[in-house]
Coordinates of C-alpha atoms and ligand atoms in Angstrom, one line a residue:
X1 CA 94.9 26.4 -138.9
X2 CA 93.0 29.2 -136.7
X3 CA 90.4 26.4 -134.9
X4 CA 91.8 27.1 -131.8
X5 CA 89.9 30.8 -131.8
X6 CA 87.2 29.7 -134.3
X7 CA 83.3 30.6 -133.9
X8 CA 80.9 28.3 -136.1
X9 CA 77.4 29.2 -136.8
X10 CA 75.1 27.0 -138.5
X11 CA 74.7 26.9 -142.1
X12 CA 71.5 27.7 -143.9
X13 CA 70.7 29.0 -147.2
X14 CA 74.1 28.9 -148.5
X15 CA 75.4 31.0 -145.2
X16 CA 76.9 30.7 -141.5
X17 CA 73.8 32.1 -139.9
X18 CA 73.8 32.9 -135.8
X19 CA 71.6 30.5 -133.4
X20 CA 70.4 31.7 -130.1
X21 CA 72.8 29.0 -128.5
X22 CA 76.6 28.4 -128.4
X23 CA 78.1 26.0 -127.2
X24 CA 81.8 25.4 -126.3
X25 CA 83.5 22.2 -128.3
X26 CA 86.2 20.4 -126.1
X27 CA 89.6 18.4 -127.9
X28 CA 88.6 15.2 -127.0
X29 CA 92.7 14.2 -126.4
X30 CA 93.3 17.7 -125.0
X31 CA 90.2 18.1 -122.6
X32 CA 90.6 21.8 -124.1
X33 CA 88.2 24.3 -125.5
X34 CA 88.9 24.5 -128.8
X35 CA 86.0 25.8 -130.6
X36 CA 82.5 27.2 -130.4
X37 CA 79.6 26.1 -132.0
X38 CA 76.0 27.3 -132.9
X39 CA 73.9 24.9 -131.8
X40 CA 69.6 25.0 -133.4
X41 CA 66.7 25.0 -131.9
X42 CA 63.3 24.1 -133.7
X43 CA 63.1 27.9 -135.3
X44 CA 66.4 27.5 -137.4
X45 CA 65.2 23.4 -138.0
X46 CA 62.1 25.8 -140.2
X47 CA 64.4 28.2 -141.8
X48 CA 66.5 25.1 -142.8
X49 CA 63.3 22.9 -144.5
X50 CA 62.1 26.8 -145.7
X51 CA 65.2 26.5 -147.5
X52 CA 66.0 23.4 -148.7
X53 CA 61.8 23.6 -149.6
X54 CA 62.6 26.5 -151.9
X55 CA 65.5 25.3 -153.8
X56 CA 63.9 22.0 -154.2
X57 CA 61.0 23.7 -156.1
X58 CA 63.3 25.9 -157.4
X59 CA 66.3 25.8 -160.6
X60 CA 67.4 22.7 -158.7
X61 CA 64.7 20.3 -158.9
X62 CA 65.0 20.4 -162.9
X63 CA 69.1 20.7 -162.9
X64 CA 69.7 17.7 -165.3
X65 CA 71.9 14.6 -163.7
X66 CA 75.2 15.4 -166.1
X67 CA 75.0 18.9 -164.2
X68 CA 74.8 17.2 -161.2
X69 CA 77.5 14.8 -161.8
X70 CA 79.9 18.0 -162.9
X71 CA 78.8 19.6 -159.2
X72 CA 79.8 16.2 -157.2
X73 CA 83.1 15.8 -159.5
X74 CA 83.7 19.3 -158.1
X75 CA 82.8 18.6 -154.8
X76 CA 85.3 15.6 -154.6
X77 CA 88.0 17.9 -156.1
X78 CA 87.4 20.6 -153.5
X79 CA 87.7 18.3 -150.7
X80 CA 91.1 16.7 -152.1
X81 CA 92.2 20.5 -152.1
X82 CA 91.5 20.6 -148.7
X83 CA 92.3 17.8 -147.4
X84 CA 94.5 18.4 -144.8
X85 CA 92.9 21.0 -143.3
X86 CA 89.4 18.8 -143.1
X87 CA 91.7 16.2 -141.8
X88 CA 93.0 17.8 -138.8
X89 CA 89.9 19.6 -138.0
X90 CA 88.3 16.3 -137.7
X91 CA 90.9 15.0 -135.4
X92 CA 90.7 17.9 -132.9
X93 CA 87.2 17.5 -132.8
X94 CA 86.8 13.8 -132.4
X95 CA 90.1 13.0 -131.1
X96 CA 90.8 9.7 -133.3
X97 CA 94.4 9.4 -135.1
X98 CA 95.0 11.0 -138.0
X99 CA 96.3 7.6 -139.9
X100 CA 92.5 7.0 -139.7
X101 CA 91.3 10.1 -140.5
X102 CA 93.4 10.6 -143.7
X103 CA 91.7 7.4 -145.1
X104 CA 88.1 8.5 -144.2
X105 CA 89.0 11.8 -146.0
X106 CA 90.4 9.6 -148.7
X107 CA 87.2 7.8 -149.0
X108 CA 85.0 10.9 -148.9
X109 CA 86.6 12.0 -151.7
X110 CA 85.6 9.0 -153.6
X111 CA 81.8 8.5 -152.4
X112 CA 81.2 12.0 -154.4
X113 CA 82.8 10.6 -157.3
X114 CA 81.2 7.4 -157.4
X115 CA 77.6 9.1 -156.9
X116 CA 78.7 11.8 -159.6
X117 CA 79.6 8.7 -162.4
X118 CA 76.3 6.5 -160.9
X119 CA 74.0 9.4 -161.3
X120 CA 74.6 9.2 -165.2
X121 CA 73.5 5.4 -165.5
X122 CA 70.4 6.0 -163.4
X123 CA 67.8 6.2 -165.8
X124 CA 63.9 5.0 -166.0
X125 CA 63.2 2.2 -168.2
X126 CA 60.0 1.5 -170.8
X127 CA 58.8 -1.9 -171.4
X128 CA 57.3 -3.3 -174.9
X129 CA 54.1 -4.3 -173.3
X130 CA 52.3 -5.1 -175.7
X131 CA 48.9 -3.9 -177.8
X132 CA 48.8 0.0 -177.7
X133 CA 49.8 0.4 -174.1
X134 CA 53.1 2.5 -174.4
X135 CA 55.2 2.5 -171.0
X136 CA 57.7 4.7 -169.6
X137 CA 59.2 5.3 -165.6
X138 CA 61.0 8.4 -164.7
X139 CA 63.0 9.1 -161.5
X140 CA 62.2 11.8 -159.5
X141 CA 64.1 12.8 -156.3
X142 CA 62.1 12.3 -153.2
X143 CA 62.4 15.3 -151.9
X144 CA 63.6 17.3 -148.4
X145 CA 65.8 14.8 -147.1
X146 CA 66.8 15.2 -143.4
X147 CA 70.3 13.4 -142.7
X148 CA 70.9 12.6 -139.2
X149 CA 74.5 11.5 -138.3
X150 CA 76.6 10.4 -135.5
X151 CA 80.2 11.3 -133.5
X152 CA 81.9 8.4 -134.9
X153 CA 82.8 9.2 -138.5
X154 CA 81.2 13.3 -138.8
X155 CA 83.1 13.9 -142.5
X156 CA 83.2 10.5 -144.0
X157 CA 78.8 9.7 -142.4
X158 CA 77.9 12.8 -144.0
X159 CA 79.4 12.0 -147.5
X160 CA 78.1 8.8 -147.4
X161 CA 74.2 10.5 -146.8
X162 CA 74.7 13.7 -148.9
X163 CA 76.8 12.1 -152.2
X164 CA 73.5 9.8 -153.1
X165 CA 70.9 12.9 -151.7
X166 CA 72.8 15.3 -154.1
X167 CA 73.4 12.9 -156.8
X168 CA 69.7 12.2 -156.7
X169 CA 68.8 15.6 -156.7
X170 CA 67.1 16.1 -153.7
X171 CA 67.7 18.9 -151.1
X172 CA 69.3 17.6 -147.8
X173 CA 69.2 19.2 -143.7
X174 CA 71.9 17.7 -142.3
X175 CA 71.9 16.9 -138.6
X176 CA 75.5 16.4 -136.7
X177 CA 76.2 15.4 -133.4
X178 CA 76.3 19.0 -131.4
X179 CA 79.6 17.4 -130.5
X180 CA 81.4 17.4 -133.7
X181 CA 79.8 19.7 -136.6
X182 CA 82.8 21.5 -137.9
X183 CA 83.7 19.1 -140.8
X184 CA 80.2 18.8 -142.2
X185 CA 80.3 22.8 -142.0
X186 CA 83.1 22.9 -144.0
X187 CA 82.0 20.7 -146.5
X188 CA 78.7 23.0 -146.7
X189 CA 80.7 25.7 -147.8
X190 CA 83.1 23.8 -150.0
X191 CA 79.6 22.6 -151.4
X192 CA 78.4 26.5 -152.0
X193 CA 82.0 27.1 -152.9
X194 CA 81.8 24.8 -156.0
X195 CA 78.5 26.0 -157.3
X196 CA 75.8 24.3 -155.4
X197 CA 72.8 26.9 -154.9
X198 CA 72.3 28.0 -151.6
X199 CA 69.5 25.7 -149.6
X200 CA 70.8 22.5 -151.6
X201 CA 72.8 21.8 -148.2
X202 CA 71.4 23.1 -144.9
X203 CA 73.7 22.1 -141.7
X204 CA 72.0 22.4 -138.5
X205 CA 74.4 20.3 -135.5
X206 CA 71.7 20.0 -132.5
X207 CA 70.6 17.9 -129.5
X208 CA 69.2 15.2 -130.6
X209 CA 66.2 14.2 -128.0
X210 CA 65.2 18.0 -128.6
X211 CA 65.5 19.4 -131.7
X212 CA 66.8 16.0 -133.9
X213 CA 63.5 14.7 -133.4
X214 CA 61.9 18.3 -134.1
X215 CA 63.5 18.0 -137.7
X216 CA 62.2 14.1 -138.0
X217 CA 58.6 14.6 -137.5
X218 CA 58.8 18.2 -139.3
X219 CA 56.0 17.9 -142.3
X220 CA 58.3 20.1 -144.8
X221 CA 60.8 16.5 -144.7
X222 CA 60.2 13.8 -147.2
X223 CA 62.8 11.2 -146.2
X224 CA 65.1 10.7 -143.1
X225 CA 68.2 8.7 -143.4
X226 CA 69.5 8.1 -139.7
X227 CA 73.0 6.9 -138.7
X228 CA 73.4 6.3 -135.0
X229 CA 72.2 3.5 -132.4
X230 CA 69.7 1.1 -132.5
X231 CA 67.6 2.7 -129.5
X232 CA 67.5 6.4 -131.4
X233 CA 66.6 4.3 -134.6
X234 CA 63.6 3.0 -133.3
X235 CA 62.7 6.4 -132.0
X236 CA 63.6 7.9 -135.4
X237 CA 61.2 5.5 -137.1
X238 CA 58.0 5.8 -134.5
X239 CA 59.0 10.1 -135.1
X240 CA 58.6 9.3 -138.6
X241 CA 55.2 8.3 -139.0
X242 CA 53.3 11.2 -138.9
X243 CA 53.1 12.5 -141.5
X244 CA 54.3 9.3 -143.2
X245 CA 58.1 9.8 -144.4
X246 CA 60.7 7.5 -146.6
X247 CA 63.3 5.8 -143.8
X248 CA 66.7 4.5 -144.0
X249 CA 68.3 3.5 -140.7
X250 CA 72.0 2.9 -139.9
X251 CA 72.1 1.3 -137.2
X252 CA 74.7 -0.6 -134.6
X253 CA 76.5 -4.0 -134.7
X254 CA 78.6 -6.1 -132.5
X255 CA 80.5 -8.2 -135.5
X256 CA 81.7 -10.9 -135.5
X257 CA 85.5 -11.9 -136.8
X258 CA 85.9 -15.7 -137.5
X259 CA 89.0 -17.1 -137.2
X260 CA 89.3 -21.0 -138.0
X261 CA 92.2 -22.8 -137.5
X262 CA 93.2 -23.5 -140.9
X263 CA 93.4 -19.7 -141.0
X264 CA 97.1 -18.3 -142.0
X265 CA 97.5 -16.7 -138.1
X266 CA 100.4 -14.5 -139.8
X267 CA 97.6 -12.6 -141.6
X268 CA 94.8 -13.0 -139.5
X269 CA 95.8 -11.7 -135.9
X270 CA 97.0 -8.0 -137.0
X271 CA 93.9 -7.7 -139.3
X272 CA 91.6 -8.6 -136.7
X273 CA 93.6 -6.1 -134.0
X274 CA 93.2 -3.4 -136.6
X275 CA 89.8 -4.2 -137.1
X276 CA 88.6 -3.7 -133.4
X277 CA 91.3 -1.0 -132.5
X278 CA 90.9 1.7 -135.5
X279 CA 88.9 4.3 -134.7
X280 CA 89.8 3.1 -131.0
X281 CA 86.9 0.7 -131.8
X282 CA 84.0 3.5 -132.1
X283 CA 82.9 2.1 -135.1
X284 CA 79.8 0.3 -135.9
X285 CA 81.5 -2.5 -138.0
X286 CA 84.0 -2.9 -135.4
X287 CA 84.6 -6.3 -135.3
X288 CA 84.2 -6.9 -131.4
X289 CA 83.7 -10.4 -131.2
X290 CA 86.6 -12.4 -131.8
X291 CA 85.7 -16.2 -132.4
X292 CA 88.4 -18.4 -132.1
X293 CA 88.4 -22.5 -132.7
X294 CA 89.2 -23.5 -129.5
X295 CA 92.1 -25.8 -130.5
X296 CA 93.8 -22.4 -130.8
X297 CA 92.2 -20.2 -128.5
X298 CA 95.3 -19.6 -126.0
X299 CA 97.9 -19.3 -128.2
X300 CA 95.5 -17.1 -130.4
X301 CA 94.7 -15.0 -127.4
X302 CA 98.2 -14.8 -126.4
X303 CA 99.5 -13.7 -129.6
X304 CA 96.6 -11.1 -130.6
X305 CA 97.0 -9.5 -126.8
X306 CA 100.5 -8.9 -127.4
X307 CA 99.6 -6.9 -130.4
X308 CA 96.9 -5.2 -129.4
X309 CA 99.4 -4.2 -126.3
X310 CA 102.0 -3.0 -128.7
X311 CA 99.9 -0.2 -130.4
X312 CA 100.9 3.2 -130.6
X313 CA 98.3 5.3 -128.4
X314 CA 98.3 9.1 -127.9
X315 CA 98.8 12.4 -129.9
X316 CA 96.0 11.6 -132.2
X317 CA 97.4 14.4 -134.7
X318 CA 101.0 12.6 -134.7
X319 CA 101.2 10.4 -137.7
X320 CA 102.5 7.6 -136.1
X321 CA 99.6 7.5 -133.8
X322 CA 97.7 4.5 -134.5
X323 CA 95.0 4.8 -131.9
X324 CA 93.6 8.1 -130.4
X325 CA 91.7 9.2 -127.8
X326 CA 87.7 8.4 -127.5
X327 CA 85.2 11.0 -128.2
X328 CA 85.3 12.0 -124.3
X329 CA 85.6 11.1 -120.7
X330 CA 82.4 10.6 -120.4
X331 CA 82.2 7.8 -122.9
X332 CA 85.3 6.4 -121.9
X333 CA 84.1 5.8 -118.3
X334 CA 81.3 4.3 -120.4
X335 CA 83.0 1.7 -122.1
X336 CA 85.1 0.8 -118.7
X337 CA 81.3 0.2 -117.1
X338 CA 81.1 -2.4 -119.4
X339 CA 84.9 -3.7 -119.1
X340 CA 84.5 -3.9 -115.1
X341 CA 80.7 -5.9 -115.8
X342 CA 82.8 -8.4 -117.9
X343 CA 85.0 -8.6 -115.1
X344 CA 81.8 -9.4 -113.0
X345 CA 80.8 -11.8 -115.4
X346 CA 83.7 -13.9 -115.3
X347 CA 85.7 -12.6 -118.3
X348 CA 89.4 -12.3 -117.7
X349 CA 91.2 -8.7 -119.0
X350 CA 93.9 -10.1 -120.5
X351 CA 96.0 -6.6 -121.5
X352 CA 94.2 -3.1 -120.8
X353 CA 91.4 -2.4 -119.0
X354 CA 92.0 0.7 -116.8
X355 CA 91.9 4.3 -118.0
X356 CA 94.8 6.4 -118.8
X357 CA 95.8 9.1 -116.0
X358 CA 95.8 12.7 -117.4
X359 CA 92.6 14.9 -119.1
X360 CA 92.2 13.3 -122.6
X361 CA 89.6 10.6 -123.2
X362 CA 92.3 7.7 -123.4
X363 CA 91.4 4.1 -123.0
X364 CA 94.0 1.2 -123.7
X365 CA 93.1 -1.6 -126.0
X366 CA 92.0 -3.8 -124.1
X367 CA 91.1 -8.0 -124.5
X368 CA 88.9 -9.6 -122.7
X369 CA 89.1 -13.9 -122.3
X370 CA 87.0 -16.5 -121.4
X371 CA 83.9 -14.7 -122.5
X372 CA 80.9 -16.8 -123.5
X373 CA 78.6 -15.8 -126.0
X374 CA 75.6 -14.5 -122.9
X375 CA 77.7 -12.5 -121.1
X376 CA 76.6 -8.4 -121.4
X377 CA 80.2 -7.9 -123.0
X378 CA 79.5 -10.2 -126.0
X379 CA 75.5 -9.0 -126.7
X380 CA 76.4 -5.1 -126.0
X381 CA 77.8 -2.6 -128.3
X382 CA 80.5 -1.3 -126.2
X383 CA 81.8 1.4 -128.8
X384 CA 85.1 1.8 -127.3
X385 CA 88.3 -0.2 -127.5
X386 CA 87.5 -3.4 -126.3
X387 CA 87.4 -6.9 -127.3
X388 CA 85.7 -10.2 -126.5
X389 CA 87.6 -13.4 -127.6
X390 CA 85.2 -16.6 -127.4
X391 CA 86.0 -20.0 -128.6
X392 CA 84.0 -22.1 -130.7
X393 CA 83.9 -25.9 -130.9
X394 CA 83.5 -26.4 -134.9
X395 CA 82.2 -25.2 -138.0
X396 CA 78.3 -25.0 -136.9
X397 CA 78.9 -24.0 -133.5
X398 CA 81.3 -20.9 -135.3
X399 CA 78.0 -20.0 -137.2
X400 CA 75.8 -20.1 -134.2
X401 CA 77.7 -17.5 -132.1
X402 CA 78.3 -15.3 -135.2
X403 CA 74.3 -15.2 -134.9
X404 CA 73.7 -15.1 -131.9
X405 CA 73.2 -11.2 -131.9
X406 CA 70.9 -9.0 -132.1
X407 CA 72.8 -7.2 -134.8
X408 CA 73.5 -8.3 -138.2
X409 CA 76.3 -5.4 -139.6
X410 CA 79.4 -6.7 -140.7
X411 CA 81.5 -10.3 -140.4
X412 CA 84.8 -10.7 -141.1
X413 CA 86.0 -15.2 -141.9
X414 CA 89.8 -16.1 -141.8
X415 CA 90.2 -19.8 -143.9
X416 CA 92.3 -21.2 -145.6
X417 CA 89.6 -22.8 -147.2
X418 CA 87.9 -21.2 -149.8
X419 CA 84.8 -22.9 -150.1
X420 CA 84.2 -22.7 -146.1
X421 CA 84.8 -18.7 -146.2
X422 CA 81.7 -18.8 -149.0
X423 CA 79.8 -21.4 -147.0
X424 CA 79.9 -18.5 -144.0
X425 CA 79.2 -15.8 -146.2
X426 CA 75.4 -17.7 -147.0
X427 CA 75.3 -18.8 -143.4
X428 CA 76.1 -15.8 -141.5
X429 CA 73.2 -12.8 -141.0
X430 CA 75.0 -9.9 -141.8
X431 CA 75.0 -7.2 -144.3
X432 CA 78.2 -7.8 -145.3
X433 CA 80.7 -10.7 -144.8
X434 CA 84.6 -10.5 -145.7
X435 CA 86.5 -13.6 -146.4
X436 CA 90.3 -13.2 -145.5
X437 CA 89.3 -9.0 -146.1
X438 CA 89.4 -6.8 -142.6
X439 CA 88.6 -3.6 -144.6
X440 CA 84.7 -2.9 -145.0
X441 CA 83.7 0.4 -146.8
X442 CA 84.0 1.1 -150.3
X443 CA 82.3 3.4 -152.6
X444 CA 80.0 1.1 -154.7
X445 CA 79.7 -1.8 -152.7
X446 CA 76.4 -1.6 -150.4
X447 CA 76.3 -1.1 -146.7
X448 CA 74.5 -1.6 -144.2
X449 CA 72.5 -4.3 -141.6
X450 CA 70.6 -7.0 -141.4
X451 CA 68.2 -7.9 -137.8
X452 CA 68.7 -5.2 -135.7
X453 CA 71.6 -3.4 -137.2
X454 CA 69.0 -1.7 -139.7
X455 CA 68.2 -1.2 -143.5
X456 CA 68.4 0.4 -146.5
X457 CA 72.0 0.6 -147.7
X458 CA 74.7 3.1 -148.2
X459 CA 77.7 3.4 -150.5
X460 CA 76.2 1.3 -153.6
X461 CA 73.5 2.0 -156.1
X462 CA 71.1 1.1 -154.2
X463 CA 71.6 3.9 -151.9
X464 CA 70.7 6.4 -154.6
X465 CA 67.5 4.4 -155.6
X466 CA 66.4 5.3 -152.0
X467 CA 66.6 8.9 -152.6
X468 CA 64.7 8.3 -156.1
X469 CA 61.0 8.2 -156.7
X470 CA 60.0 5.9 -159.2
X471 CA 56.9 7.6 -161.3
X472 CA 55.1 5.4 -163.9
X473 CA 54.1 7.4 -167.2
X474 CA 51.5 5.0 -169.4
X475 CA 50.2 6.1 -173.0
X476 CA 47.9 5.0 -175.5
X477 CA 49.2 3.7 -178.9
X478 CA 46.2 3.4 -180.5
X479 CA 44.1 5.4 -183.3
X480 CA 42.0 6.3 -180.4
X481 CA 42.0 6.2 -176.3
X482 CA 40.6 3.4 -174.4
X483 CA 36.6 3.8 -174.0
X484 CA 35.5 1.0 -171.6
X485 CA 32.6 1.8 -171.1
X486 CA 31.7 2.4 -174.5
X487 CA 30.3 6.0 -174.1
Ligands
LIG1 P1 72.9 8.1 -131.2 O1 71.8 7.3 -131.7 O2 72.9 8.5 -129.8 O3 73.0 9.5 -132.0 C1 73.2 9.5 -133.4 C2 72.6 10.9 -133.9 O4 71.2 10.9 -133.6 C3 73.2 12.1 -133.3 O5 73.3 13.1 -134.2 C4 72.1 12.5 -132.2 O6 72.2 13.9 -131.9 C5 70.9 12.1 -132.9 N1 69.7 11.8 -132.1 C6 69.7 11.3 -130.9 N2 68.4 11.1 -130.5 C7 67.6 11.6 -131.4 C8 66.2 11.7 -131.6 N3 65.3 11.3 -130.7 N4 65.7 12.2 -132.8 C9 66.6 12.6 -133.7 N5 67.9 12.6 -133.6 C10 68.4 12.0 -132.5 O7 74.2 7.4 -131.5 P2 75.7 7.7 -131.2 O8 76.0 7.2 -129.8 O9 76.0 9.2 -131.4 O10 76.5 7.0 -132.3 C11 77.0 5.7 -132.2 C12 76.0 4.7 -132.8 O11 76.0 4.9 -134.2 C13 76.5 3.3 -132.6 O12 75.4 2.5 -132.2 C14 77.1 2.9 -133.9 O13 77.1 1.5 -134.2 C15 76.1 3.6 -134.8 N6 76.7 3.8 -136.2 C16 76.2 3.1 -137.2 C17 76.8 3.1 -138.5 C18 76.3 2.3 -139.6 O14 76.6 2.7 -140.8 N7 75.5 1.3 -139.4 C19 77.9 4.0 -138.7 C20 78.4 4.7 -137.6 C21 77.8 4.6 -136.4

């Protein structure tokens, strides 16, 4: 690996091209330089659409879906080739352990190959209406799509947005976090690498506030599909009104995780530390609010604190590592803003709860007790490793707190009763709900929120539909065409 000395430009037209800004990337468990990175400005946000225009109306926009589904299958192949190279270039850059990482690579590999196979089945459909009417729909793609995604996940968010844009057929700007673009870069050229024309994949990392919204409102877009906060997303979707453009947004949570007392404890406590600590819990699905019946509530606190405690944290490129550092100091003393307003609020901090000495971004897990539903710690999206633990009285008063958000992403049940786990999954307002299941994205299932947490879907079929126009084609049967007014 040469990252250390590496210069990135940004990628447009099937090319590193320069900006007029660098800027320096730091190793978010380091504090070190470790890259530079071209960072666009609205100029190279028009060369971008110029491009991904062209090719659009270009071979591309008539390549039939099997080619498509070879180019994906490829794609997915080039990436396992290069897996551990994409693997530790994402850790340097976001700092999260590499046991994490190696699964999100894992899974980008398989969102290409799901899109390449669903591409095939995606067909229009004619309906036997009747008399001499004669009916057909074909799908079209949509058009200039402009991807926007966060820090969090920057390889496996950008497969998830591009696999179903490129499956489609549509061209795609993609917009990283200024903060970590080098994986989507390299995907961009293992995408030309592989045969995709030049302008099919434009990769522009920029500031957000500046040139993000620049590339929202720009005219040449069709659709924007957003993956970031609630606040930007509401932004996002007032930027993309004029001139009126197709909008997905994925948006943030603060999920619940369920845990009733007939619940096997064995299986639920280290699923529910994993599912808050991966990622050191900068992940929107994180599942942040532990409810716990309150027949159980110290013992359960007591026993998931002393897990939580035991995790390995550090070197975030050592295997064993099983949490890493956060994305940087800045948002590390962040998230220990809202540990110390928990404090204020009455919470207790049962194990963590102070940041690590030395330059990388570390923050311990950390569990907080005694929180009640109110409290800023259980309504916020923290985004850091950091728990709430809240008990609930019964079944109904379980389902109340699990909605009493403003989010509506993810929930997680532990029963050992079947027919109360599906009972939760109608009751609870969330995109998805796992029963006795911690794990939450797969290729093929949908994604995404309900409420707040934002819509459209990702991962399933119906994330391709949303980068598919459905066009209506009607014909006349008849010996002659219709004549109503009897000219
Ligand atoms: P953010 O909203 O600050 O930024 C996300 C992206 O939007 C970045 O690329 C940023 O540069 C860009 N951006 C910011 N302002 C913009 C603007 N006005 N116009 C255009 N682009 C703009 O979010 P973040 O803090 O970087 O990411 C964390 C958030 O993302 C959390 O809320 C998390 O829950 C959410 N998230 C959601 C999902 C999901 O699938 N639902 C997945 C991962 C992360």
């Amino acid at each position: 690996m040469t990252t250390a000395t590496q210069d990135y430009g940004l990628w447009i037209g099937g090319e590193y091209v320069e900006a007029a800004e660098t800027r320096e990337l730091i190793e978010p468990a380091t504090g070190e330089a470790f890259a530079r990175a071209a960072i666009a400005g609205s100029d190279d946000v028009d060369r971008a659409v110029a491009s991904a225009r062209a090719t659009l109306d270009g071979e591309w926009g008539k390549t039939p879906p099997t080619e498509r589904s070879r180019l994906l299958h490829a794609l997915a192949d080039a990436i396992q080739a290069n897996r551990k190279e994409l693997a530790e270039l994402e850790v340097r850059n976001v700092g999260k352990a590499l046991s994490s990482v190696k699964a999100e690579v894992a899974q980008a590999i398989e969102n290409f190959r799901y899109f390449a196979s669903a591409i095939a089945s995606i067909a229009g459909r004619s309906n036997p209406l009747g008399g001499s009417l004669h009916f057909y729909s074909l799908k079209e793609p949509v058009g200039v799509a402009a991807q926007i995604v966060p820090w969090n996940y920057p390889l496996m968010m950008a497969t998830w947005k591009l696999s179903p844009a490129l499956a489609a057929g549509c061209t795609v700007v993609l917009k990283p976090d200024p903060a970590t673009p080098l994986t989507a870069l390299r995907l961009a050229e293992l995408a030309a690498e592989v045969g995709f024309p030049e302008g099919v994949v434009n990769v522009v990392p920029a500031d957000g506030p500046t040139t993000g919204a620049y590339l929202v409102g720009h005219p040449g877009v069709d659709k924007v599909a957003f993956t970031g906060s609630t606040k930007t997303g509401a932004e996002i979707m007032r930027l993309s009104a004029e001139p009126l453009k197709r909008v997905t947004l994925e948006l943030g949570g603060k999920s619940p995780n369920v845990v009733f007392a007939d619940a096997n404890l064995d299986d639920a406590i280290p699923s529910a530390v994993w599912s808050i600590f991966y990622s050191a819990g900068q992940s929107c699905e994180a599942r942040s609010r532990v409810l716990v019946d309150q027949s159980q509530y110290e013992d359960f606190v007591a026993q998931f604190s002393e897990k939580a405690k035991a995790l390995r944290v550090g070197d975030p490129l050592d295997p064993e590592t099983q949490m890493g550092s956060l994305i940087s100091t800045a948002h590390r003393d962040r998230v220990h803003g809202y540990v110390d307003k928990g404090r204020g609020e009455g919470a207790e901090v049962v194990t963590g709860g102070e940041p690590a000495d030395g330059k990388g971004a570390f923050y311990p897990p950390t569990v907080l007790a005694g929180v009640e539903s109110g409290m800023t710690v259980a309504q916020e999206e923290i985004f850091g490793p950091v728990v709430t633990v809240i008990p609930f009285e019964d079944e109904k008063d379980a389902v109340r707190i699990a909605n009493d958000s403003k989010y509506g992403l993810y929930a997680t049940v532990w029963t050992g009763d079947p027919a109360r786990g599906h009972r939760l999954a109608r009751q609870i307002k969330a995109g998805t709900v796992g029963i006795n299941m911690p794990y939450t994205a797969f290729p093929g299932i949908p994604f995404g929120g309900y409420k707040q947490s934002g819509f459209g879907r990702e991962l399933g079929i119906e994330a391709l539909e949303l980068y598919l126009e459905t066009k209506s084609v009607i014909t006349s049967t008849g010996a002659r065409p219709y004549n109503p007014f009897g000219l």
